[in-house]
XYZ file of C-alpha atoms in Angstrom:
691
model
C -46.434 -0.820 19.410
C -44.687 -2.223 22.497
C -43.524 0.068 25.281
C -40.330 -0.728 27.187
C -37.922 0.952 29.587
C -34.330 1.491 28.560
C -32.023 2.691 31.326
C -35.097 3.899 33.189
C -36.508 5.848 30.230
C -39.912 4.735 28.983
C -40.082 4.550 25.192
C -42.561 3.258 22.602
C -40.930 1.152 19.886
C -42.169 -0.052 16.501
C -42.883 -3.781 16.173
C -39.962 -5.881 14.935
C -37.301 -3.444 16.108
C -34.207 -5.054 17.594
C -33.135 -4.189 21.115
C -29.978 -2.611 19.702
C -31.999 -0.239 17.516
C -34.388 0.485 20.371
C -31.488 1.365 22.664
C -30.076 3.750 20.068
C -33.481 5.393 19.601
C -33.545 6.061 23.337
C -30.114 7.681 23.160
C -28.057 4.813 24.569
C -24.848 3.834 22.798
C -24.412 0.133 22.048
C -21.124 -1.119 20.560
C -21.260 -3.646 17.732
C -19.127 -5.283 15.069
C -21.318 -7.701 13.149
C -24.639 -5.837 13.158
C -25.467 -3.569 10.215
C -28.845 -2.000 9.507
C -28.876 -3.044 5.839
C -27.693 -6.623 6.318
C -29.260 -9.709 7.854
C -28.617 -10.397 11.538
C -25.749 -12.768 12.326
C -25.182 -12.338 16.066
C -21.513 -13.275 15.718
C -19.499 -10.781 17.726
C -21.579 -10.570 20.966
C -20.255 -7.066 21.555
C -23.758 -5.598 21.812
C -24.632 -7.374 25.066
C -27.237 -5.704 27.267
C -28.950 -6.676 30.497
C -32.637 -7.599 30.315
C -34.447 -7.557 33.637
C -35.516 -11.047 34.641
C -32.890 -12.910 32.608
C -29.758 -14.232 34.354
C -27.297 -13.628 31.508
C -26.602 -10.666 29.214
C -28.419 -10.794 25.872
C -27.173 -10.003 22.372
C -29.274 -6.936 21.594
C -28.913 -7.309 17.808
C -30.522 -10.769 17.805
C -33.427 -10.037 20.156
C -36.552 -8.132 19.165
C -38.548 -5.850 21.422
C -41.440 -8.232 20.817
C -39.456 -10.991 22.563
C -39.517 -9.153 25.878
C -42.053 -10.096 28.521
C -43.582 -7.899 31.237
C -42.806 -8.402 34.918
C -44.846 -10.642 37.235
C -47.129 -7.748 38.156
C -47.404 -6.350 34.656
C -44.378 -4.059 34.896
C -42.896 -2.821 31.651
C -39.932 -4.842 30.326
C -36.645 -3.186 31.271
C -33.308 -3.104 29.444
C -30.041 -1.772 30.889
C -27.001 -0.767 28.855
C -24.711 0.762 31.504
C -24.771 -1.645 34.437
C -21.600 -3.246 35.883
C -22.739 -6.611 34.488
C -22.979 -5.183 30.966
C -19.616 -3.452 31.222
C -17.907 -6.596 32.476
C -19.528 -8.713 29.748
C -18.425 -6.335 26.966
C -14.919 -6.169 28.360
C -14.804 -9.966 28.326
C -15.944 -10.075 24.710
C -13.348 -7.469 23.738
C -10.631 -9.461 25.516
C -11.526 -12.557 23.521
C -11.634 -10.608 20.241
C -8.124 -9.322 20.890
C -6.632 -12.728 21.744
C -5.507 -13.317 18.157
C -5.612 -9.769 16.830
C -2.137 -8.560 15.763
C -0.768 -5.426 17.390
C -0.109 -3.664 14.087
C -2.223 -0.531 14.470
C 0.714 1.787 13.590
C 0.993 0.261 10.113
C -2.676 -0.577 9.517
C -4.510 1.424 6.857
C -7.631 1.313 9.020
C -5.826 3.234 11.767
C -7.814 6.269 12.838
C -11.100 4.943 11.445
C -11.195 1.479 12.988
C -14.226 0.352 14.987
C -12.082 -2.119 16.918
C -9.676 0.646 17.920
C -12.497 2.909 19.046
C -14.297 0.263 21.073
C -11.084 -1.074 22.576
C -10.566 2.397 24.070
C -13.846 2.029 25.953
C -13.908 -1.696 26.744
C -10.319 -2.917 26.325
C -7.945 -3.822 29.135
C -4.447 -2.467 29.570
C -3.014 -5.964 29.995
C -3.299 -9.357 28.333
C -3.892 -12.551 30.300
C -3.140 -14.833 27.344
C 0.402 -16.005 26.677
C -0.319 -18.439 23.836
C 0.890 -17.709 20.326
C -1.472 -15.654 18.205
C -3.200 -17.304 15.282
C -1.888 -16.353 11.831
C -3.846 -16.730 8.603
C -2.554 -16.501 5.065
C -3.828 -13.477 3.174
C -6.400 -14.114 0.456
C -6.434 -12.753 -3.091
C -9.709 -10.937 -3.729
C -8.677 -9.023 -6.850
C -7.024 -5.660 -7.571
C -9.387 -3.605 -5.397
C -9.618 -5.192 -1.955
C -6.434 -5.837 0.039
C -6.583 -8.507 2.741
C -4.873 -8.918 6.123
C -6.919 -11.870 7.313
C -5.006 -12.274 10.591
C -6.945 -9.192 11.721
C -10.335 -10.721 10.812
C -12.825 -11.178 13.682
C -15.298 -13.219 11.572
C -18.126 -10.700 11.805
C -19.222 -11.912 8.300
C -20.366 -8.443 7.194
C -18.453 -8.902 3.942
C -20.021 -12.318 3.334
C -23.528 -11.005 3.929
C -22.993 -7.940 1.757
C -21.720 -9.813 -1.305
C -24.532 -12.344 -1.006
C -27.452 -10.104 -0.093
C -26.675 -6.717 -1.657
C -24.114 -7.546 -4.334
C -26.020 -10.680 -5.314
C -22.843 -12.607 -6.084
C -22.026 -15.449 -3.710
C -18.271 -15.023 -3.857
C -17.260 -14.845 -0.204
C -17.869 -17.481 2.425
C -16.497 -19.069 5.574
C -14.519 -22.293 5.674
C -13.542 -24.278 8.765
C -14.930 -24.068 12.285
C -13.837 -22.462 15.515
C -10.216 -21.375 15.489
C -9.814 -22.712 11.940
C -12.582 -20.526 10.491
C -11.485 -18.323 7.575
C -13.255 -15.889 5.254
C -12.267 -16.531 1.655
C -13.439 -16.633 -1.931
C -14.260 -19.894 -3.596
C -11.190 -21.391 -5.289
C -9.211 -18.216 -4.451
C -10.641 -16.313 -7.399
C -10.971 -12.538 -7.648
C -14.277 -10.961 -6.685
C -16.373 -9.895 -9.669
C -19.117 -7.754 -8.135
C -19.266 -4.139 -9.309
C -19.992 -3.176 -5.686
C -17.216 -5.123 -3.969
C -15.430 -2.025 -2.667
C -18.221 -1.482 -0.144
C -16.876 -4.359 1.963
C -13.949 -2.064 2.811
C -16.336 0.358 4.532
C -18.222 -2.481 6.184
C -15.155 -4.202 7.653
C -14.933 -3.083 11.308
C -11.236 -3.952 11.505
C -8.336 -3.721 9.061
C -8.877 -7.131 7.480
C -10.228 -5.664 4.231
C -8.680 -2.421 3.039
C -8.392 -0.497 -0.206
C -5.556 -1.881 -2.335
C -5.080 1.287 -4.484
C -5.102 3.497 -1.356
C -2.749 1.265 0.641
C -0.142 3.284 2.585
C -1.031 6.478 0.676
C -2.240 8.673 3.548
C -3.723 8.830 7.021
C -7.303 10.084 7.462
C -6.270 13.087 9.558
C -4.049 14.315 6.713
C -6.902 14.559 4.245
C -9.222 17.425 3.369
C -12.755 16.012 3.145
C -15.266 17.417 0.656
C -18.889 16.349 0.232
C -19.797 16.179 -3.445
C -21.583 14.181 -6.169
C -20.414 11.303 -8.348
C -20.364 11.618 -12.153
C -19.464 8.071 -13.219
C -23.084 7.144 -13.962
C -26.503 8.777 -13.942
C -27.506 7.702 -10.420
C -25.871 10.746 -8.833
C -24.429 8.917 -5.830
C -23.470 11.115 -2.895
C -19.759 10.837 -2.201
C -16.967 12.299 -0.102
C -13.713 13.149 -1.823
C -10.609 13.083 0.365
C -7.712 15.118 -1.010
C -4.235 16.085 0.119
C -2.958 19.244 -1.480
C -4.111 19.181 -5.101
C -4.302 15.385 -5.320
C -7.412 13.273 -4.736
C -6.430 10.332 -2.534
C -9.689 8.407 -2.209
C -13.459 8.547 -2.683
C -15.976 7.293 -0.104
C -19.787 7.066 -0.060
C -22.173 9.354 1.784
C -25.586 8.194 2.902
C -28.566 9.320 0.835
C -31.547 7.044 1.355
C -33.371 8.069 -1.832
C -30.391 7.789 -4.186
C -27.549 5.454 -3.264
C -28.402 4.527 0.334
C -24.800 4.122 1.550
C -23.310 2.166 -1.364
C -21.250 3.276 -4.356
C -19.964 1.356 -7.358
C -16.336 0.318 -7.701
C -15.839 2.726 -10.596
C -17.034 5.600 -8.420
C -14.790 4.558 -5.534
C -11.551 3.699 -7.334
C -11.469 5.943 -10.411
C -9.619 8.690 -8.553
C -6.178 7.779 -9.914
C -7.510 8.576 -13.399
C -8.014 12.197 -12.335
C -4.260 12.850 -12.518
C -3.288 10.592 -15.456
C -3.240 11.812 -19.078
C -4.543 15.202 -17.967
C -4.735 18.192 -20.269
C -3.053 20.991 -18.327
C -2.462 23.618 -21.032
C -3.931 24.661 -24.394
C -2.652 22.963 -27.543
C -2.924 23.740 -31.240
C -2.166 21.446 -34.158
C 0.472 22.510 -36.666
C 1.762 20.340 -39.504
C -0.188 17.401 -38.103
C 1.276 17.638 -34.600
C 0.000 19.217 -31.409
C 2.115 21.813 -29.631
C 1.619 23.743 -26.429
C 0.178 27.218 -26.851
C -1.096 30.138 -24.812
C -4.810 30.760 -24.241
C -4.770 33.854 -26.433
C -3.056 31.952 -29.241
C -5.581 29.101 -29.024
C -8.504 31.553 -28.993
C -7.069 33.411 -31.992
C -6.893 30.182 -33.992
C -10.533 29.362 -33.118
C -11.721 32.890 -33.974
C -9.974 32.708 -37.333
C -11.752 29.478 -38.314
C -15.157 30.413 -36.874
C -15.205 33.789 -38.642
C -14.458 32.040 -41.938
C -17.278 29.495 -41.533
C -21.013 29.841 -41.953
C -23.217 28.963 -38.924
C -24.911 26.124 -40.825
C -21.490 24.521 -41.370
C -20.651 24.444 -37.664
C -21.752 22.084 -34.915
C -21.470 21.351 -31.182
C -21.539 17.933 -29.501
C -21.565 17.692 -25.708
C -20.167 14.735 -23.768
C -21.444 12.604 -20.911
C -19.754 14.479 -18.048
C -20.893 17.989 -18.945
C -22.663 19.822 -16.113
C -25.932 21.726 -16.438
C -24.212 25.133 -16.234
C -21.759 24.113 -18.934
C -24.479 22.747 -21.214
C -26.410 25.993 -20.757
C -23.310 28.041 -21.565
C -22.618 25.957 -24.683
C -26.221 26.427 -25.830
C -26.041 30.185 -25.351
C -22.725 30.385 -27.211
C -24.120 28.342 -30.097
C -27.215 30.553 -30.256
C -25.076 33.703 -30.269
C -23.046 32.336 -33.190
C -26.178 31.251 -35.065
C -25.265 27.550 -34.712
C -28.375 25.383 -34.713
C -26.592 22.030 -34.830
C -25.940 21.409 -31.124
C -26.678 18.136 -29.385
C -26.020 16.788 -25.885
C -26.975 13.229 -26.896
C -23.660 11.982 -28.237
C -25.043 8.422 -28.282
C -27.744 9.458 -30.763
C -30.903 8.845 -28.735
C -34.167 10.691 -29.558
C -34.792 11.737 -25.949
C -36.037 15.253 -25.299
C -37.782 15.724 -28.637
C -41.246 14.660 -27.429
C -42.972 13.868 -24.161
C -41.591 16.744 -22.099
C -39.486 15.897 -19.060
C -41.560 12.758 -18.483
C -40.146 11.458 -21.756
C -36.576 11.318 -20.466
C -36.789 10.896 -16.672
C -36.845 7.932 -14.315
C -40.330 9.052 -13.330
C -41.050 6.678 -10.468
C -37.802 7.768 -8.754
C -35.022 5.417 -7.690
C -36.574 4.894 -4.262
C -39.865 4.127 -6.037
C -38.366 0.842 -7.227
C -39.146 -0.507 -3.764
C -42.868 0.107 -4.382
C -43.076 -1.660 -7.754
C -44.681 -5.094 -7.997
C -43.637 -5.798 -11.616
C -40.571 -4.466 -13.435
C -39.788 -4.774 -17.154
C -36.188 -4.090 -18.165
C -36.028 -3.028 -21.818
C -32.671 -2.715 -23.558
C -30.724 -2.238 -20.355
C -28.248 -4.080 -18.182
C -28.509 -2.122 -14.924
C -25.751 -4.182 -13.329
C -23.261 -2.495 -15.683
C -25.060 0.783 -16.353
C -26.029 1.631 -12.755
C -24.858 -0.974 -10.206
C -26.297 0.899 -7.223
C -29.712 1.073 -8.888
C -29.431 -2.614 -9.733
C -28.835 -3.326 -6.038
C -32.074 -1.466 -5.317
C -33.915 -3.739 -7.758
C -32.398 -6.779 -6.050
C -33.463 -5.399 -2.683
C -37.026 -5.194 -3.980
C -36.859 -8.772 -5.275
C -35.693 -10.097 -1.908
C -38.724 -8.535 -0.209
C -40.963 -10.698 -2.405
C -44.072 -9.873 -4.387
C -42.300 -8.500 -7.447
C -41.595 -10.143 -10.802
C -38.912 -9.081 -13.279
C -39.054 -9.320 -17.061
C -36.211 -8.656 -19.479
C -36.234 -7.722 -23.157
C -32.697 -7.478 -24.497
C -29.481 -9.140 -23.451
C -29.614 -12.336 -21.432
C -27.140 -11.290 -18.761
C -26.417 -12.094 -15.119
C -28.244 -9.342 -13.241
C -27.702 -10.917 -9.768
C -31.384 -11.894 -9.534
C -33.808 -14.181 -11.324
C -35.973 -12.827 -14.123
C -38.297 -13.930 -16.903
C -36.630 -13.595 -20.278
C -39.146 -12.122 -22.741
C -37.080 -11.768 -25.934
C -34.301 -9.881 -27.613
C -35.730 -6.803 -29.298
C -38.531 -4.801 -30.869
C -40.676 -7.819 -31.772
C -40.959 -8.820 -28.138
C -41.708 -5.224 -27.166
C -44.458 -5.092 -29.799
C -46.255 -8.001 -28.129
C -46.443 -5.952 -24.936
C -48.146 -3.149 -26.855
C -50.970 -5.613 -27.571
C -51.058 -6.905 -24.003
C -54.091 -6.572 -21.751
C -53.770 -4.317 -18.697
C -51.446 -5.852 -16.133
C -52.729 -7.217 -12.846
C -49.884 -5.500 -11.045
C -50.850 -2.390 -9.106
C -47.566 -0.572 -9.696
C -45.917 -1.922 -12.855
C -42.693 -0.331 -14.026
C -40.807 -0.010 -17.315
C -37.063 0.690 -17.172
C -35.907 1.574 -20.685
C -32.185 1.704 -21.295
C -30.003 3.351 -23.899
C -29.445 -0.033 -25.529
C -32.961 0.281 -26.921
C -32.820 3.995 -27.726
C -29.276 4.698 -28.973
C -30.000 3.171 -32.386
C -31.114 4.493 -35.727
C -34.659 3.330 -34.928
C -34.547 4.746 -31.387
C -37.524 7.071 -31.940
C -39.676 4.179 -33.155
C -38.599 2.033 -30.188
C -39.441 4.846 -27.771
C -42.876 5.227 -29.350
C -43.436 1.467 -29.153
C -42.427 1.446 -25.479
C -44.874 4.285 -24.774
C -47.675 2.331 -26.465
C -46.807 -0.780 -24.462
C -46.787 1.253 -21.253
C -50.215 2.664 -22.055
C -51.608 -0.804 -22.851
C -50.295 -2.415 -19.672
C -51.174 0.462 -17.372
C -47.685 1.554 -16.380
C -48.922 5.142 -16.002
C -51.936 5.671 -13.787
C -53.187 8.002 -11.093
C -50.502 8.582 -8.440
C -48.064 6.279 -10.254
C -45.818 6.862 -13.245
C -43.743 3.771 -13.923
C -42.380 4.893 -17.304
C -38.669 5.210 -16.604
C -35.645 6.056 -18.722
C -32.341 4.832 -17.312
C -29.524 7.097 -18.464
C -25.865 6.135 -18.488
C -24.456 9.695 -18.595
C -24.339 11.910 -15.501
C -24.736 15.098 -17.516
C -27.494 14.052 -19.895
C -30.631 15.013 -17.965
C -29.250 18.417 -16.962
C -28.323 19.170 -20.567
C -31.804 18.155 -21.704
C -33.320 20.376 -19.012
C -31.494 23.417 -20.427
C -32.496 22.435 -23.991
C -29.022 21.701 -25.373
C -30.709 20.246 -28.459
C -30.721 21.064 -32.178
C -32.602 24.194 -33.132
C -35.096 24.335 -35.996
C -33.282 23.038 -39.060
C -30.260 21.987 -36.993
C -28.589 18.595 -37.091
C -28.524 15.985 -34.333
C -25.354 14.105 -33.393
C -25.837 11.618 -36.225
C -26.374 14.444 -38.703
C -23.333 16.354 -37.450
C -21.091 13.287 -37.738
C -22.450 12.475 -41.195
C -21.799 16.042 -42.361
C -18.252 15.933 -40.957
C -17.587 12.656 -42.751
C -18.740 14.140 -46.062
C -16.671 17.281 -45.563
C -19.782 19.448 -45.165
C -18.811 20.653 -41.696
C -16.154 23.325 -41.271
C -15.972 23.689 -37.476
C -16.958 21.221 -34.754
C -16.859 21.962 -31.029
C -16.573 18.952 -28.724
C -17.547 19.634 -25.116
C -15.861 16.586 -23.603
C -17.405 14.309 -26.241
C -15.173 11.250 -26.533
C -17.643 8.408 -27.139
C -18.003 9.165 -30.860
C -16.062 8.067 -33.909
C -13.514 10.834 -34.378
C -11.679 9.102 -37.212
C -14.132 10.191 -39.909
C -14.039 13.974 -39.530
C -12.307 14.559 -42.870
C -11.189 18.206 -43.026
C -13.365 19.493 -40.184
C -11.647 21.884 -37.768
C -12.189 20.363 -34.299
C -12.086 22.304 -31.033
C -11.980 20.061 -27.965
C -12.782 21.316 -24.471
C -12.094 18.531 -21.992
C -10.010 17.044 -19.240
C -8.076 14.087 -20.663
C -6.045 13.127 -23.701
C -8.741 10.793 -24.985
C -10.346 10.285 -28.412
C -11.575 13.870 -28.796
C -8.215 15.378 -27.897
C -6.348 13.056 -30.282
C -8.351 14.386 -33.219
C -8.596 18.016 -32.106
C -6.983 20.929 -33.895
C -7.266 23.089 -30.775
C -7.439 21.751 -27.219
C -8.716 23.824 -24.302
C -8.018 22.131 -20.911
C -10.978 21.923 -18.543
C -11.671 20.894 -14.936
C -12.859 17.442 -13.861
C -15.974 16.861 -11.744
C -13.968 16.925 -8.490
C -12.363 20.248 -9.443
C -15.400 22.458 -9.932
C -18.802 23.399 -8.626
C -21.402 22.299 -11.137
C -24.958 20.931 -11.163
C -25.576 17.340 -12.172
C -29.143 16.118 -12.616
C -29.468 12.385 -12.084
C -31.647 10.010 -14.077
C -34.696 10.704 -11.867
C -34.405 14.486 -12.344
C -32.830 15.295 -8.964
C -30.511 18.314 -9.223
C -27.390 18.007 -7.073
C -24.354 20.263 -6.934
C -20.738 19.209 -6.718
C -18.145 20.979 -4.569
C -14.556 21.608 -5.577
C -12.289 19.162 -3.736
C -9.054 20.115 -5.542
C -7.904 22.629 -8.127
C -7.455 21.648 -11.787
C -3.847 21.081 -12.901
C -1.687 23.654 -14.652
C -3.589 26.135 -16.793
C -6.833 24.122 -16.907
C -9.943 26.126 -16.095
C -13.607 25.473 -15.374
C -15.678 25.031 -18.526
C -17.965 28.009 -17.926
C -14.949 30.312 -17.559
C -13.413 28.959 -20.777
C -16.651 29.539 -22.691
C -17.063 33.021 -21.200
C -13.556 33.986 -22.374
C -14.071 32.314 -25.755
C -17.352 34.159 -26.318
C -15.583 37.444 -25.678
C -12.863 36.554 -28.178
C -15.543 35.669 -30.739
C -17.307 38.989 -30.232
C -20.462 37.510 -28.675
C -19.661 38.110 -25.012
C -21.919 36.185 -22.662
C -23.952 38.239 -20.212
C -22.365 36.964 -16.993
C -19.077 37.484 -15.231
C -19.419 34.878 -12.470
C -20.770 31.416 -11.946
C -23.555 32.781 -9.776
C -24.721 35.136 -12.553
C -24.642 32.245 -15.022
C -26.798 30.159 -12.683
C -29.360 32.918 -12.331
C -29.710 33.024 -16.117
C -29.973 29.218 -16.224
C -32.618 29.132 -13.489
C -34.762 31.499 -15.536
C -34.961 28.779 -18.218
C -34.933 25.697 -15.963
C -36.176 26.777 -12.500
C -36.245 23.183 -11.217
C -32.435 23.198 -11.195
C -32.438 25.801 -8.424
C -34.156 23.404 -6.006
C -31.264 21.120 -5.085
C -31.921 17.551 -3.966
C -35.624 17.771 -4.769
C -37.809 15.906 -7.225
C -40.483 17.556 -9.341
C -42.848 15.000 -10.924
C -43.091 15.504 -14.679
C -46.423 15.771 -16.448
C -47.328 12.160 -17.272
C -49.956 13.307 -19.765
C -47.168 14.454 -22.076
C -46.154 10.806 -22.568
C -49.047 10.432 -24.976
C -46.930 12.390 -27.493
C -44.369 9.569 -27.501
C -46.957 6.987 -28.456
C -47.880 8.968 -31.558
C -44.364 8.653 -32.935
C -43.921 6.670 -36.119
C -41.125 4.797 -37.795
C -40.003 1.327 -38.682
C -38.246 -0.746 -36.052
C -35.277 -2.986 -36.727
C -35.187 -6.670 -35.823
C -31.744 -6.264 -34.226
C -31.436 -7.228 -30.573
C -31.228 -4.627 -27.820
C -27.627 -4.504 -26.615
C -26.433 -2.491 -23.618
C -24.085 0.348 -24.626
C -21.791 -0.521 -21.698
C -19.483 -3.255 -22.949
C -16.805 -2.758 -20.305
C -18.037 -1.396 -16.991
C -14.603 -0.084 -16.079
C -13.936 1.836 -19.330
C -16.918 4.092 -19.970
C -15.425 7.612 -19.925
C -12.082 9.426 -20.288
C -11.389 9.481 -16.546
C -11.957 5.741 -16.208
C -9.851 4.977 -19.267
C -6.983 6.975 -17.771
C -7.134 5.007 -14.516
C -4.578 2.243 -13.975
C -6.855 0.645 -11.366
C -9.771 0.505 -13.790
C -7.466 -1.016 -16.419
C -6.467 -3.759 -13.981
C -10.118 -4.456 -13.141
C -10.991 -4.609 -16.839
C -8.153 -7.057 -17.481
C -9.252 -9.311 -14.604
C -12.865 -9.208 -15.785
C -11.962 -10.015 -19.389
C -9.685 -12.855 -18.276
C -12.497 -14.396 -16.226
C -14.816 -14.133 -19.241
C -12.289 -15.983 -21.397
C -11.938 -18.715 -18.790
C -15.702 -19.072 -18.565
C -15.954 -19.304 -22.359
C -13.347 -22.048 -22.461
């Protein structure tokens, strides 16, 4: 590794490191606009100029590697200076040029208070302007309902162009013209279609690209900032929720290298307006076919009346996608106390959790492990829609080279090239007869499109056989991965929120309700099921929004959303992460665990805890891995052999991703006006493409 001097300090730097990164490692601050650690180097802004001993002119530190430096004539170490008068004068000159055409609209700019240009102008800007010419003005561009443009502010750093091309994988933004006529725009002025497009707002170092839904809503210093976890998919992205009073104003990403790096999906970022729309803020009971507001005691009395009149075998519990681990545990304990064996957290009907231990339902190689794989087979999944951030990780691995991708299922645009292997079980069966793969670290990613079917157990068994034949599981490598779409699924499986002996699964519960063989059904935020065929079943809905479950419910108990409570979510790789309350739930809504604790007391089976901490201690006794936050515990790969012994007949139907509309996958998203606009734009573009 080369050794250089930076501002007189001798430091050893890894090969290939840029001068800018080397300076920062030594503790020197180097301003920049175009450079970003996760994007290719452009060298556009020239703000990162440094002085290199022996060269007459300042050098752009982002575009020069430490390996490019040469020793002095007598073998002296190469020297770099970041605080000399020459460097200061050069940076001030660059800043002066950048501000020639920049409008003086900081007081009305949404980027005010968090603008890189503002911050660096304080250090390198001049208090006067030597240019008297008219400023350049550029017409704003339409990028869709999410990203607002003020292109007169643009300094052509091209971060947005590089992100959409390299990370998003959709070549939608580009530069037209040269010199003063250069503009950043979409092709043919169409809306951006990437599910990650909102990240260009964070990347923009000026106010050229801002959040359209957040426009003129608040200033950053007005907001209360809370670090928490996303629940829109099973990746478990780390986010920051900014709230003012009881209202969430925006959601931003936090860096977590092993989960979401520093990106989040557009649904994660812009769903916040759905947190206040169509909210359930008080209990309701149905009388004469209509819902009316009621008190908690009145709602509990109605539930107690129906539960006491029903037999345990004629009652059931279905948990939804957004249920936290504590809530799933509480539901399981309540069901056990009432003698209810028909409880299921898999509202999509998958067979996960029945065999194979934790290894049978986890993303065993970890999300970061994708970067180690040299062959990836996607089975019944469209990760671009089911987990956009994870899909970006796959694309990142592809761009490094040395990895091939195969797909069994839908032939969709995944933002990278792949080998299409077939549509369904027949193609998967050929893999089960395949010779061991030449790849050293092959990987299977099995989606819910292959498992959430009537033959899901047979498909899972077939996938396990194929994995064994190819060598997906070997010493120090477990490439058998399940990609979940629900944030609460793995945590609920960890606390065994599954049917007891003789109990019914989701499909059995729904079939019994349709036949009239089910007297009472509890829905813990379960809205992705067909609620129109419940016949005479008495339905109790505990949830946040007036969605499908609430429309059919006979009693509604209002609960708190994921930004309004502290709860544990376990992501698809088995990493337990805990949310933090950013705002209080509206009206009389309460946290789910508190609702269930009060309901259990009304039913005469009082749960053995009086606080959330006591509940967690009881949960940790059953699932101790949930106590170790932000850690991964490798599952026993040997247990996967149980999956391969499964039997059943597979259907010839094609694997189809369960996510039809990326923007409408849960009650919060369906209540969001922004998500509705995005869905409309996406569907319109599909119609145009079909024509």
